[in-house]
XYZ file of C-alpha atoms in Angstrom:
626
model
C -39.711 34.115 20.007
C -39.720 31.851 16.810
C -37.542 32.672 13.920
C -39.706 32.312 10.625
C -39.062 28.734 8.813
C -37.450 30.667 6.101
C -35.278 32.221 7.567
C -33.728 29.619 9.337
C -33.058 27.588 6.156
C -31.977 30.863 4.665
C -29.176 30.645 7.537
C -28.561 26.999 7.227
C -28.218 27.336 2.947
C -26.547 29.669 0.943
C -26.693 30.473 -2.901
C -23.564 30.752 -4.947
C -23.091 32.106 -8.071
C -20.252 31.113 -9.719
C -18.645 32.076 -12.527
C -16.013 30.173 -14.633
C -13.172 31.846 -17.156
C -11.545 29.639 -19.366
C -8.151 30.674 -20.380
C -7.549 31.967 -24.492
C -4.709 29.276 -25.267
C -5.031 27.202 -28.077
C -7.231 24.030 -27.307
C -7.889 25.097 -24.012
C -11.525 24.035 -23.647
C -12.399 20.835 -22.562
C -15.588 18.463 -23.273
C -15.180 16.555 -19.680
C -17.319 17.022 -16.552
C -16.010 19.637 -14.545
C -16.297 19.333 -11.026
C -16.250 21.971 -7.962
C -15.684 21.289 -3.760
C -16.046 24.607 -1.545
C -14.176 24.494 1.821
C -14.881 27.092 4.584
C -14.470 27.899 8.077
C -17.917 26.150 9.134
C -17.528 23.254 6.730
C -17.455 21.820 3.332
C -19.646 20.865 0.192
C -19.262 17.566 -1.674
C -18.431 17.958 -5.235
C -20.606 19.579 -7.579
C -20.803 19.233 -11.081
C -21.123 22.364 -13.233
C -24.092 21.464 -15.223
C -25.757 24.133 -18.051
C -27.842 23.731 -21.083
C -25.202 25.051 -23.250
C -21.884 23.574 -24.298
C -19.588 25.434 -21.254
C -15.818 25.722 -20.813
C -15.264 26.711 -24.152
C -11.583 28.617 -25.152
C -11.429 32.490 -23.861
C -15.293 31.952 -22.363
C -17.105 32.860 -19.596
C -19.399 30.575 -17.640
C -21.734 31.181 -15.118
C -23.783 28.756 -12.785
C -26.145 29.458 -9.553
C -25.664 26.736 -6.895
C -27.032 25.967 -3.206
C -26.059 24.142 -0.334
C -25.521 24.061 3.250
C -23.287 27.273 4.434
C -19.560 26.953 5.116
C -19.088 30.073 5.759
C -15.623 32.176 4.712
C -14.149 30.296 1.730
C -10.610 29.800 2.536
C -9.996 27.418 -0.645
C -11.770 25.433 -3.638
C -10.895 22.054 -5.320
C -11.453 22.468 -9.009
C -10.935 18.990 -11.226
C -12.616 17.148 -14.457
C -12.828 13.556 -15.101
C -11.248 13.701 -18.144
C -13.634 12.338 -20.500
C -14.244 13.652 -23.920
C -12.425 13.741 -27.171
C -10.440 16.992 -25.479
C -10.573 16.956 -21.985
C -7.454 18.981 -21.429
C -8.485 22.697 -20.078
C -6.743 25.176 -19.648
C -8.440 27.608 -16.389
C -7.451 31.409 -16.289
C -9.854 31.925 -12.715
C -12.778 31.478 -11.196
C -15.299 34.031 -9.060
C -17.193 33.112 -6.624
C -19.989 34.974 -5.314
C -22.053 34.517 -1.820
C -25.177 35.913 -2.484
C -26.432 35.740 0.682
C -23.422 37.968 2.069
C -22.816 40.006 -0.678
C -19.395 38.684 -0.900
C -17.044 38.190 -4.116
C -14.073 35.587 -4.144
C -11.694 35.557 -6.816
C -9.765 32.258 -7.645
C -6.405 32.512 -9.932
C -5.473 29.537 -11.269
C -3.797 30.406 -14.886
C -3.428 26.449 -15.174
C -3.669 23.765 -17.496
C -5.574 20.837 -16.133
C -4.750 18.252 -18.279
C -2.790 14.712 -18.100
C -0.528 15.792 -21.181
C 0.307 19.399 -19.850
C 1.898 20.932 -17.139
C 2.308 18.716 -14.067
C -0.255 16.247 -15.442
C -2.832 17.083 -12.799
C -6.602 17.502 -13.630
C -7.712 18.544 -10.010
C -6.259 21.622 -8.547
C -6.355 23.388 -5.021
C -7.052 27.207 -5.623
C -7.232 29.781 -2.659
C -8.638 33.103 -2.995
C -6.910 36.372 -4.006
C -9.240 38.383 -2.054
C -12.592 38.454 -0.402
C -14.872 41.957 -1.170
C -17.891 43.152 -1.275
C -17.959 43.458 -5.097
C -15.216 45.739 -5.936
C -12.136 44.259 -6.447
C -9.190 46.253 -6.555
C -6.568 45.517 -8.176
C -3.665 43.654 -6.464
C -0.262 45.332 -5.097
C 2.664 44.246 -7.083
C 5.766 43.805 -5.415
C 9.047 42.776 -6.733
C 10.666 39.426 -5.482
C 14.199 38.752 -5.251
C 15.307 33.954 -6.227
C 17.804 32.894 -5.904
C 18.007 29.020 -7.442
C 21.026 26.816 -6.142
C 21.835 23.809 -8.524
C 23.094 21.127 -6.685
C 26.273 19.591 -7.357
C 25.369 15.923 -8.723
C 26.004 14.443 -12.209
C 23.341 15.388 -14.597
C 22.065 18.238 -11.801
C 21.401 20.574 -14.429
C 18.270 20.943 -16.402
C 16.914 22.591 -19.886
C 13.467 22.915 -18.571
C 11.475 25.849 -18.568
C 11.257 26.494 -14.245
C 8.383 27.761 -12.315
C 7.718 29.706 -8.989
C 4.324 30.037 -6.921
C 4.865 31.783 -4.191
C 2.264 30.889 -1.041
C 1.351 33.834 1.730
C 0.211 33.229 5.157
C -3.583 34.722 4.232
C -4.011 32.553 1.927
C -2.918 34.188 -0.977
C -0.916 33.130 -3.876
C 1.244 34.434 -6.704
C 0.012 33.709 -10.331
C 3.021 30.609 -10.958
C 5.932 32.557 -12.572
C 8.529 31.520 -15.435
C 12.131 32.235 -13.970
C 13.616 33.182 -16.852
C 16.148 36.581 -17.599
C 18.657 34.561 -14.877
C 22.009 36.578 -14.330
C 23.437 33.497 -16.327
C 23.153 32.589 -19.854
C 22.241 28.873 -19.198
C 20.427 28.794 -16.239
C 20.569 25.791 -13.394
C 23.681 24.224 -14.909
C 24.740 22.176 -12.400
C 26.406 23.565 -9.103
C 25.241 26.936 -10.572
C 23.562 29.576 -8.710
C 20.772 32.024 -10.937
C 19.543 34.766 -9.580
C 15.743 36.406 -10.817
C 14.401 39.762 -10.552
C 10.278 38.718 -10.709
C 6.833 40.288 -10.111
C 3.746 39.326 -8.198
C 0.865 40.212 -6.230
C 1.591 41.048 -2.855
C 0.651 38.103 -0.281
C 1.992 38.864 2.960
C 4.937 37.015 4.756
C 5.892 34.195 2.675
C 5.608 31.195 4.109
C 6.288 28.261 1.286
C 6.600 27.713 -2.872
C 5.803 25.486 -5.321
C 8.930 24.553 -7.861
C 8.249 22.796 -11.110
C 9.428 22.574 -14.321
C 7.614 21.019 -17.845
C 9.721 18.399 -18.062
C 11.182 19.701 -21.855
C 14.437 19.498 -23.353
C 17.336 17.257 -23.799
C 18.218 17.391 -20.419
C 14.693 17.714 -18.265
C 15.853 16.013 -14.690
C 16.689 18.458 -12.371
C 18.782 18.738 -8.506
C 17.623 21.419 -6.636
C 19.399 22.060 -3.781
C 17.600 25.258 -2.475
C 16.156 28.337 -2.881
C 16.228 31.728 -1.666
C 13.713 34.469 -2.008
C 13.632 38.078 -0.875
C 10.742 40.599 -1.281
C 12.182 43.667 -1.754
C 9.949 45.918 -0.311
C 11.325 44.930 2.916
C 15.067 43.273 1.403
C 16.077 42.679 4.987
C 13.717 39.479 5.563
C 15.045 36.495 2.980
C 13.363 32.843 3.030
C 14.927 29.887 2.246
C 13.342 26.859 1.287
C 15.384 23.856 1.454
C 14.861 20.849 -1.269
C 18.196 18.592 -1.657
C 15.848 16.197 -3.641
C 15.656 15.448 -8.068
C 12.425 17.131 -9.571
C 12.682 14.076 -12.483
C 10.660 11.683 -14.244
C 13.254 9.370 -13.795
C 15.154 9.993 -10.548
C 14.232 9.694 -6.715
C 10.406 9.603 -6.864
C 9.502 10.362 -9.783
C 8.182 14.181 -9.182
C 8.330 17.276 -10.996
C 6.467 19.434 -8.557
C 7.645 19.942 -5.178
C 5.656 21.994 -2.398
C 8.830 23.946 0.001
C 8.550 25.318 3.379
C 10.072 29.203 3.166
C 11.878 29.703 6.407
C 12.663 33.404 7.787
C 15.408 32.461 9.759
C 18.563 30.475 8.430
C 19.750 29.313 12.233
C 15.712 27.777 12.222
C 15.706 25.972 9.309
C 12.932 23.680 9.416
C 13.644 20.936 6.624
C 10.498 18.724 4.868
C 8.615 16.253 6.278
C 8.627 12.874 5.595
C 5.789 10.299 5.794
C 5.875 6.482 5.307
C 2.468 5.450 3.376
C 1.012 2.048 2.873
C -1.740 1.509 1.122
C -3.883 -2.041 1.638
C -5.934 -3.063 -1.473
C -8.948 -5.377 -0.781
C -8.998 -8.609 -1.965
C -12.832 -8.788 -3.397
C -12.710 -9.726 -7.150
C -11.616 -6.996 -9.401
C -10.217 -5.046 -6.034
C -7.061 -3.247 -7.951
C -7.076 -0.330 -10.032
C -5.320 0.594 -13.400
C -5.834 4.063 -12.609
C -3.732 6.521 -11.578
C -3.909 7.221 -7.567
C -4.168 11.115 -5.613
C -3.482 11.567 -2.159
C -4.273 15.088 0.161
C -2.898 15.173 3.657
C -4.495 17.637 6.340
C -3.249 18.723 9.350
C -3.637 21.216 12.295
C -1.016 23.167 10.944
C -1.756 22.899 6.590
C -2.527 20.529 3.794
C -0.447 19.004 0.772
C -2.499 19.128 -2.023
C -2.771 16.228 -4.195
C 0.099 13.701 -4.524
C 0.236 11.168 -6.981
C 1.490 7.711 -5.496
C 3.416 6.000 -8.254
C 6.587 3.575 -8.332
C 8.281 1.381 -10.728
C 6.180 -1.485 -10.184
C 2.370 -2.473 -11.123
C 0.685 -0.340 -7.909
C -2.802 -1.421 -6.739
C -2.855 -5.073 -7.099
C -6.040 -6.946 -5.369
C -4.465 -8.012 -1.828
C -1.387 -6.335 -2.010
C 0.141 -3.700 0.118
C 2.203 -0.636 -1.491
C 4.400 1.642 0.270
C 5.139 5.039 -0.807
C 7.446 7.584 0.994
C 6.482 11.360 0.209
C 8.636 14.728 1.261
C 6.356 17.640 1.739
C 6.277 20.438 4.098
C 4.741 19.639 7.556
C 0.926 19.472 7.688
C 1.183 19.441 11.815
C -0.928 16.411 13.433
C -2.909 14.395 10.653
C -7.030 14.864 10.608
C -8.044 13.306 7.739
C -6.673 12.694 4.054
C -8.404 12.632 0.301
C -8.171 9.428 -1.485
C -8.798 9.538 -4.871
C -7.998 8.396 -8.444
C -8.255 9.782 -11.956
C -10.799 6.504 -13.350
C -8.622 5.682 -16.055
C -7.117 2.282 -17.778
C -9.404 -0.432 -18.677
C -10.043 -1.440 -15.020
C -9.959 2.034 -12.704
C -12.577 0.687 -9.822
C -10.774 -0.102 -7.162
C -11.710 -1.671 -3.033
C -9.275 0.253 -0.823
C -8.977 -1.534 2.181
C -6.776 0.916 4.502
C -4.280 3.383 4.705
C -1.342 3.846 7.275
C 0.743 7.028 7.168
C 3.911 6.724 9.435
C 5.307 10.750 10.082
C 8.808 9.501 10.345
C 10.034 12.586 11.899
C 7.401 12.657 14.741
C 7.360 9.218 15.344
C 3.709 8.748 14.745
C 1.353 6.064 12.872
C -2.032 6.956 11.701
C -4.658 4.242 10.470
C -7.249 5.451 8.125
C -9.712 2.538 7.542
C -11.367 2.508 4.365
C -13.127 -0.997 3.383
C -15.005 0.603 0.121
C -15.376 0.781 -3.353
C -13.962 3.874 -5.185
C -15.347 3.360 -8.142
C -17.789 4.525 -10.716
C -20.412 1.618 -11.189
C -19.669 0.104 -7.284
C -21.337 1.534 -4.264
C -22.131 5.471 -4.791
C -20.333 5.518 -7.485
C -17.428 8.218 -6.017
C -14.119 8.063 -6.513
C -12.714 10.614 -4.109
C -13.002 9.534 -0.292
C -12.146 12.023 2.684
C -11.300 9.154 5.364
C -10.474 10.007 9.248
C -7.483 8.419 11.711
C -8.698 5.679 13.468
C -7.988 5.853 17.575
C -4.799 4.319 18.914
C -6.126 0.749 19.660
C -3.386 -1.849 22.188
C -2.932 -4.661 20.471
C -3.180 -8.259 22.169
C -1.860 -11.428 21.351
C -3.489 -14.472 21.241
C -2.336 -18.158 21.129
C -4.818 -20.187 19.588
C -4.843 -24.096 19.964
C -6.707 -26.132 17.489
C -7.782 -29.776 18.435
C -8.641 -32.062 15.064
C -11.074 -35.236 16.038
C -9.859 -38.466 15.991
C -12.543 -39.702 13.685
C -12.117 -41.495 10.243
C -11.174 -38.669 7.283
C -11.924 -35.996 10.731
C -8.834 -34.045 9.077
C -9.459 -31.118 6.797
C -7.873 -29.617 3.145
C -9.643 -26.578 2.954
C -8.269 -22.761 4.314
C -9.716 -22.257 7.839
C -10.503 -19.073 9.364
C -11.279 -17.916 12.929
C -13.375 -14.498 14.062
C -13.308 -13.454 17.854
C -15.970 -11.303 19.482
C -15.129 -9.175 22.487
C -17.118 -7.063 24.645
C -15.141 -4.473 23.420
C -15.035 -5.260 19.607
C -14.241 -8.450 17.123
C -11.102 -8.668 14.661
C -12.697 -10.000 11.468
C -11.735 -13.499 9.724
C -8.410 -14.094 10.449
C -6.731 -17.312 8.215
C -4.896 -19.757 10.587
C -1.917 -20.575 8.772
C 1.134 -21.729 9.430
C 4.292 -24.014 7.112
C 3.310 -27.579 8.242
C 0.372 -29.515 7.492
C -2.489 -28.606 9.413
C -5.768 -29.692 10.752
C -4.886 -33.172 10.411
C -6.742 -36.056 12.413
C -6.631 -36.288 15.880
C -3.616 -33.654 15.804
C -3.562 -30.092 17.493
C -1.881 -26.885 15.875
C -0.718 -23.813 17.575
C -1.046 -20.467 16.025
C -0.477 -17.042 17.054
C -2.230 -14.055 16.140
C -1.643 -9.976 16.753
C -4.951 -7.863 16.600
C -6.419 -5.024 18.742
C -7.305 -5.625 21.972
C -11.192 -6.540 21.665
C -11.401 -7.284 25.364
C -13.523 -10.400 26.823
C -14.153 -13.142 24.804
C -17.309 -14.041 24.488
C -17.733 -16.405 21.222
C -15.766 -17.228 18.306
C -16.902 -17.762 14.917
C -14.596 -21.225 13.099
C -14.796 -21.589 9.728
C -13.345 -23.467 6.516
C -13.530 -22.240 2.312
C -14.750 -26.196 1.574
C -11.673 -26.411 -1.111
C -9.444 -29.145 -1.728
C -9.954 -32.760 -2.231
C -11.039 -33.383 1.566
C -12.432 -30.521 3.121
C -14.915 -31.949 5.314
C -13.621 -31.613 9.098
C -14.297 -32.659 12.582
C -13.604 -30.171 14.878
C -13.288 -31.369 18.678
C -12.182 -27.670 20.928
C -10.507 -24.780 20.433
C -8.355 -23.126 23.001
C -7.785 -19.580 23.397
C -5.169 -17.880 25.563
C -5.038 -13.969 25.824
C -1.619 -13.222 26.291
C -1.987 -10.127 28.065
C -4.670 -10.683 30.472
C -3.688 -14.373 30.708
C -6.631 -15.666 30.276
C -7.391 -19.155 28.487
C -10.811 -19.480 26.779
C -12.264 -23.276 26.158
C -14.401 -23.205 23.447
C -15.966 -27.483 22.676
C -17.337 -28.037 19.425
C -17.564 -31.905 18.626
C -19.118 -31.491 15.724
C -18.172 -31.990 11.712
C -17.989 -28.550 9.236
C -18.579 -30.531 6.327
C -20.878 -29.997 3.357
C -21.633 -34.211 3.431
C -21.762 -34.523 7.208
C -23.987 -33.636 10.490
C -26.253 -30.107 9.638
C -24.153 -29.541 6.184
C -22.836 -26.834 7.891
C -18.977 -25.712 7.638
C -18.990 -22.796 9.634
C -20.026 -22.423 13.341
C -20.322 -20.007 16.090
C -18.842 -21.810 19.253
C -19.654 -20.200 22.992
C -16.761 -20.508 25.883
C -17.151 -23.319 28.451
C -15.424 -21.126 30.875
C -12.172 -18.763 31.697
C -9.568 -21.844 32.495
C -7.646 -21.147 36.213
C -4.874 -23.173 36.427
C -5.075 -23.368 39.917
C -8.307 -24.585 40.194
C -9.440 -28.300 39.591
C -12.754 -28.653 37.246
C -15.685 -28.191 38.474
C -18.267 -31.260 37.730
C -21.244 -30.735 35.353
C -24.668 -29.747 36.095
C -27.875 -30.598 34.668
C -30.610 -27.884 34.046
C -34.356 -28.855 32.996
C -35.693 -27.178 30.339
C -39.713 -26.797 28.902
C -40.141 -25.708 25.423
C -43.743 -24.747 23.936
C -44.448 -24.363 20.793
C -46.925 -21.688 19.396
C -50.713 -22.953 18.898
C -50.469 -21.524 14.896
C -50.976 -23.088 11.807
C -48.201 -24.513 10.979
C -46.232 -23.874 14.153
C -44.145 -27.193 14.417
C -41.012 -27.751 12.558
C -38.581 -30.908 11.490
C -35.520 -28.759 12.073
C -33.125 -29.759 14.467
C -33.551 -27.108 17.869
C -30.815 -26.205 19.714
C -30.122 -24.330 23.171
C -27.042 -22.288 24.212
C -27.290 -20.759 28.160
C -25.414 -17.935 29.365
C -24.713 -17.533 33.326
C -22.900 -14.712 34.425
C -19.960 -15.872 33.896
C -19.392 -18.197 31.089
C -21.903 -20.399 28.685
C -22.835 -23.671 27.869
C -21.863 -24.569 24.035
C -24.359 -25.698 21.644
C -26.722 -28.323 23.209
C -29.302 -29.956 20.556
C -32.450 -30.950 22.230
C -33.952 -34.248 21.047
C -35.655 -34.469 17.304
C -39.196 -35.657 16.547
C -40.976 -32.920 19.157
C -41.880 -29.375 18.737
C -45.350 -29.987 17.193
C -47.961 -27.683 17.134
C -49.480 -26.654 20.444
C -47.254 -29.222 21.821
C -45.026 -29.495 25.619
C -41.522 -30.820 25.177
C -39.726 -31.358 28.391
C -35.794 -31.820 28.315
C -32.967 -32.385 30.894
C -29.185 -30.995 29.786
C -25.681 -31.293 30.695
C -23.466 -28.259 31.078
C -19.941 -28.883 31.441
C -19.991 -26.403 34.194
C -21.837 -24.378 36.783
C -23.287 -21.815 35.136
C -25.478 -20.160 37.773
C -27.334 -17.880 38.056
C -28.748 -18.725 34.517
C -28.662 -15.061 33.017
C -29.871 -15.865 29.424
C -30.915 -18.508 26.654
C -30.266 -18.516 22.844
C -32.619 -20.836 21.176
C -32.414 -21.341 17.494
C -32.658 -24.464 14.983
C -30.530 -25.436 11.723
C -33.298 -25.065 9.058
C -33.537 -29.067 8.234
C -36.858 -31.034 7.103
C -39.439 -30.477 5.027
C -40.909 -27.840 7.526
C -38.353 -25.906 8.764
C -40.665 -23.032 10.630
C -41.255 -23.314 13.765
C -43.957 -20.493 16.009
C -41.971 -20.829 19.072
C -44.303 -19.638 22.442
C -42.255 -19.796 24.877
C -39.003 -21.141 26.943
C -38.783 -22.252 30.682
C -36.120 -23.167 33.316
C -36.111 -24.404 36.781
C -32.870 -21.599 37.022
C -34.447 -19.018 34.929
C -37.368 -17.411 34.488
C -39.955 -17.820 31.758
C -38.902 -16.326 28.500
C -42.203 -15.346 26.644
C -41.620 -15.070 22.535
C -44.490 -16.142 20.543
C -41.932 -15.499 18.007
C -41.752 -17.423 14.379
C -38.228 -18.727 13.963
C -37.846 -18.455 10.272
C -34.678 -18.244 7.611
C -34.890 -15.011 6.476
């Protein structure tokens, strides 16, 4: 039996109503676009702006907004963040409620947060996770009390007049509100090599199993050694975690962060220390590629997730063609699944072409890739700035020796950058620039280059090209060798031809078809001719000037480009032709048949193709440049 339409999309959609508090602190209100991403055990939304007729997020008010989309079922966490526009986009956010409608379900989100670049941590995204899930009645929370102990390590200028926070992290879920450690059983707390020791309250989360530390950055003295920290719940006092850190929380020190996220281990003889992963980030190198703006990254795993990072160092980050490397310590996520790219839009040129990402987790030994190859930026593409990407599969890489032969013909050498593209049957590697310290390309010489890429299997063309710059650019290209490394294998690929704006078809770029897998055992075989009938389409207008070419495939290898004779291909016309290939290439499997868009009348109706080795090939196609 048939569900009702309705209710089907009632399953598949769910309505939200969600309900904003800003906090009662002076200027916290913002005028920015505020921004919210649901996450759940069946999926995730894409980020939703908070829209209303009147002026929202105002200091100490209450805002409410009715969504839809596609279910995700039990919220485990929300991403909350503006863009920071406005004459006061700093905002402070007490919580936010969240409730299914469909499930009669209520969510509450604490957050008791500025999100602001000139408060706090500087952040103005956040990861909240709910305090509870109920069917409308909250109760209020347990408190418990919580027993930290701070250890100050023992460098020069350990110590810090900051004001220190706690957020304690449960294994539901749950959080603590972020506590000020303050009351310590010292007078100056973490002087350095000191030890403090707190007597706090929060909501009750379950068995701890990491913190957040941070501290405002005030004071004389704001940089900061933390060594470790121990905390105890004292309803049950025999249990004590200890999160290990050994690592500055300073603008000016180590990397640069004020925030650390800390694993809380039960057992000292297990303690598991933070990981460490190796990023590099690959900028494009399209015009206006970098970014001024400040750059997030979110790593998930099997096991957790990060929350934002901000990649920074002491030099200009995010330059068009450059790679950046960035090593983070954070508690282990488990195997990587995807990250969140993102940046903030800011400076006077925040778009930005991300090319790739690698993430190296030093500890397990392990490289991710996490291709990119888009715009994240506000008037490019769709106009995001926040990109979830996913690891790319472990690819072999191959190594190929490529041999380029330069004619012998008057001015056959070339000035310009030349760059080669292989197709596989497997995949192709992109334009790769051959490149090496000596001259190159020059007349009737041959250069050797070697090149690294994923294995793309059989080679079955190559595309050769050259950027036409410098004060000779044109360039007669004779052959092109090709051995794969691996599967020894050498590929001959003839060309003959000029890539020269001034010369032959005008043409500086050109697809080029094996002549055959060389065995070095085996002499050459002798060439074999193949008779060809082409008949052109009985249209108005059918014939063309341009110059036709052929390329056959046999079931092995193919011919290269063969150019049939000019002056035929009129309308309603025969044209009979007898070819070389430089090898057998029986049986004839397939024919390309194309023409270089010359003359006055370019288009051509072609009808049809025969072979005496292959059978007829009926078109009736018009070969026109789109």
């Amino acid at each position: 039996m048939f569900e009702p339409k309705e209710t089907l999309v009632n399953e598949l959609h769910t309505r939200y109503k969600i309900t904003v508090c800003t906090g009662n602190k002076k200027g916290a209100g913002t005028d920015a676009d505020v921004f919210i991403t649901l996450y759940g055990n069946l999926g995730e939304t894409t980020a939703m702006k908070l829209d209303s007729k009147k002026k929202s997020f105002e200091t100490g008010q209450k805002d409410e907004f009715a969504i839809e989309s596609p279910t995700v079922g039990e919220i485990y966490q929300i991403l909350i963040a503006h863009n920071n526009k406005g004459s006061a986009p700093g905002w402070f956010l007490d919580r936010i409620l969240i409730e299914d409608l469909n499930k009669n379900h209520l969510y509450e989100f604490p957050c008791n947060r500025w999100l602001a670049k000139d408060e706090d941590d500087k952040q103005i995204s956040r990861v909240l996770f709910p305090k509870q899930s109920t069917d409308h009645m909250i109760e209020p929370a347990i408190l418990t009390s919580y027993e930290v102990i701070v250890y100050t390590g023992d460098k020069s200028g350990a110590g810090t007049d900051s004001k220190v926070y706690i957020t304690l992290f449960g294994n539901h879920g749950k959080q603590t509100e972020k506590i000020h450690l303050k009351n310590s059983n010292n007078k100056d707390p973490f002087e350095r090599n000191q030890t403090d020791i707190f007597h706090v309250q929060g909501d009750y989360i379950g068995e701890l199993i990491k913190l957040r530390v941070e501290h405002d950055n005030t004071g004389r003295s704001s940089g900061w050694f933390l060594d470790r920290i121990v905390v105890t719940d004292l309803n049950n006092p025999t249990t004590k975690y200890i999160a290990i850190c050994n690592k500055w929380l300073a603008k000016d020190e180590g990397d640069r962060q004020i925030s650390r996220e800390l694993i809380l281990n039960k057992h000292t003889s297990e303690i598991k220390r933070n990981n460490q992963y190796k990023i590099t980030v690959f900028t494009g190198k399209k015009t206006g590629a970098g970014t001024d703006a400040d750059v997030f990254i979110t790593l998930y795993g099997n096991l957790a997730e990060t929350g934002p990072i901000k990649l920074e160092s002491k030099k200009n980050s995010f330059e068009a063609g450059k790679k950046d490397e960035f090593t983070i310590e954070c508690p282990n996520v488990g195997e990587l699944n995807k990250i969140l790219i993102a940046h903030n839009n800011k400076g006077s040129a925040p778009g930005w072409f991300l090319d790739q990402i690698l993430i190296e987790d030093v500890i397990a030994h392990h490289l991710y890739e996490f291709p990119c190859n888009r715009w994240l930026a506000k008037d490019e593409d769709d106009k995001e700035i926040a990109r979830f990407l996913f690891p790319k599969k472990t690819v072999t890489n191959s190594q190929y020796k490529i041999t380029v032969f330069t004619g012998k013909k008057t001015g056959a050498g070339t000035d310009a950058d030349v760059f080669i593209t292989l197709y596989g049957n497997l995949s192709e590697t992109g334009a790769i620039k051959l490149e090496s310290k000596k001259n190159s390309f020059e007349a009737g010489k041959k250069d050797e280059f070697t090149i690294e890429c994923p294995n793309i299997g059989e080679i079955n063309k190559i595309l050769i090209a050259h950027n036409n710059k410098g004060l000779a650019p044109g360039w007669f290209l004779d052959q092109i060798l090709i051995e794969d490394v691996n599967a020894h294998h050498i590929y001959e690929f003839p060309c003959n031809r000029w890539l020269a704006k001034d010369e032959d078809d005008k043409e500086i770029s050109r697809f080029l078809f094996p002549k055959k897998p060389i065995d070095h055992e085996k002499e050459p075989t002798a060439g074999v001719s193949y008779n060809i009938t082409v008949y052109t389409g009985d249209k108005k207008n059918a014939g063309t000037d341009a110059r036709v070419y052929i390329v056959m495939h046999g079931k092995n290898s193919s011919s290269s480009q063969i150019f049939l004779c000019d002056g035929k291909f009129e309308k309603n016309s025969v044209d009979k032709f007898t070819t070389d290939a430089s090898s057998d290439l029986s049986p004839l499997t397939a024919l390309d048949i194309g023409h270089d868009n010359s003359g006055v009348g370019p288009a051509w109706y072609l009808d049809k193709v025969c072979s005496d080795c292959l059978r007829i090939c009926n078109l009736s196609k018009s070969l026109v440049q789109d």
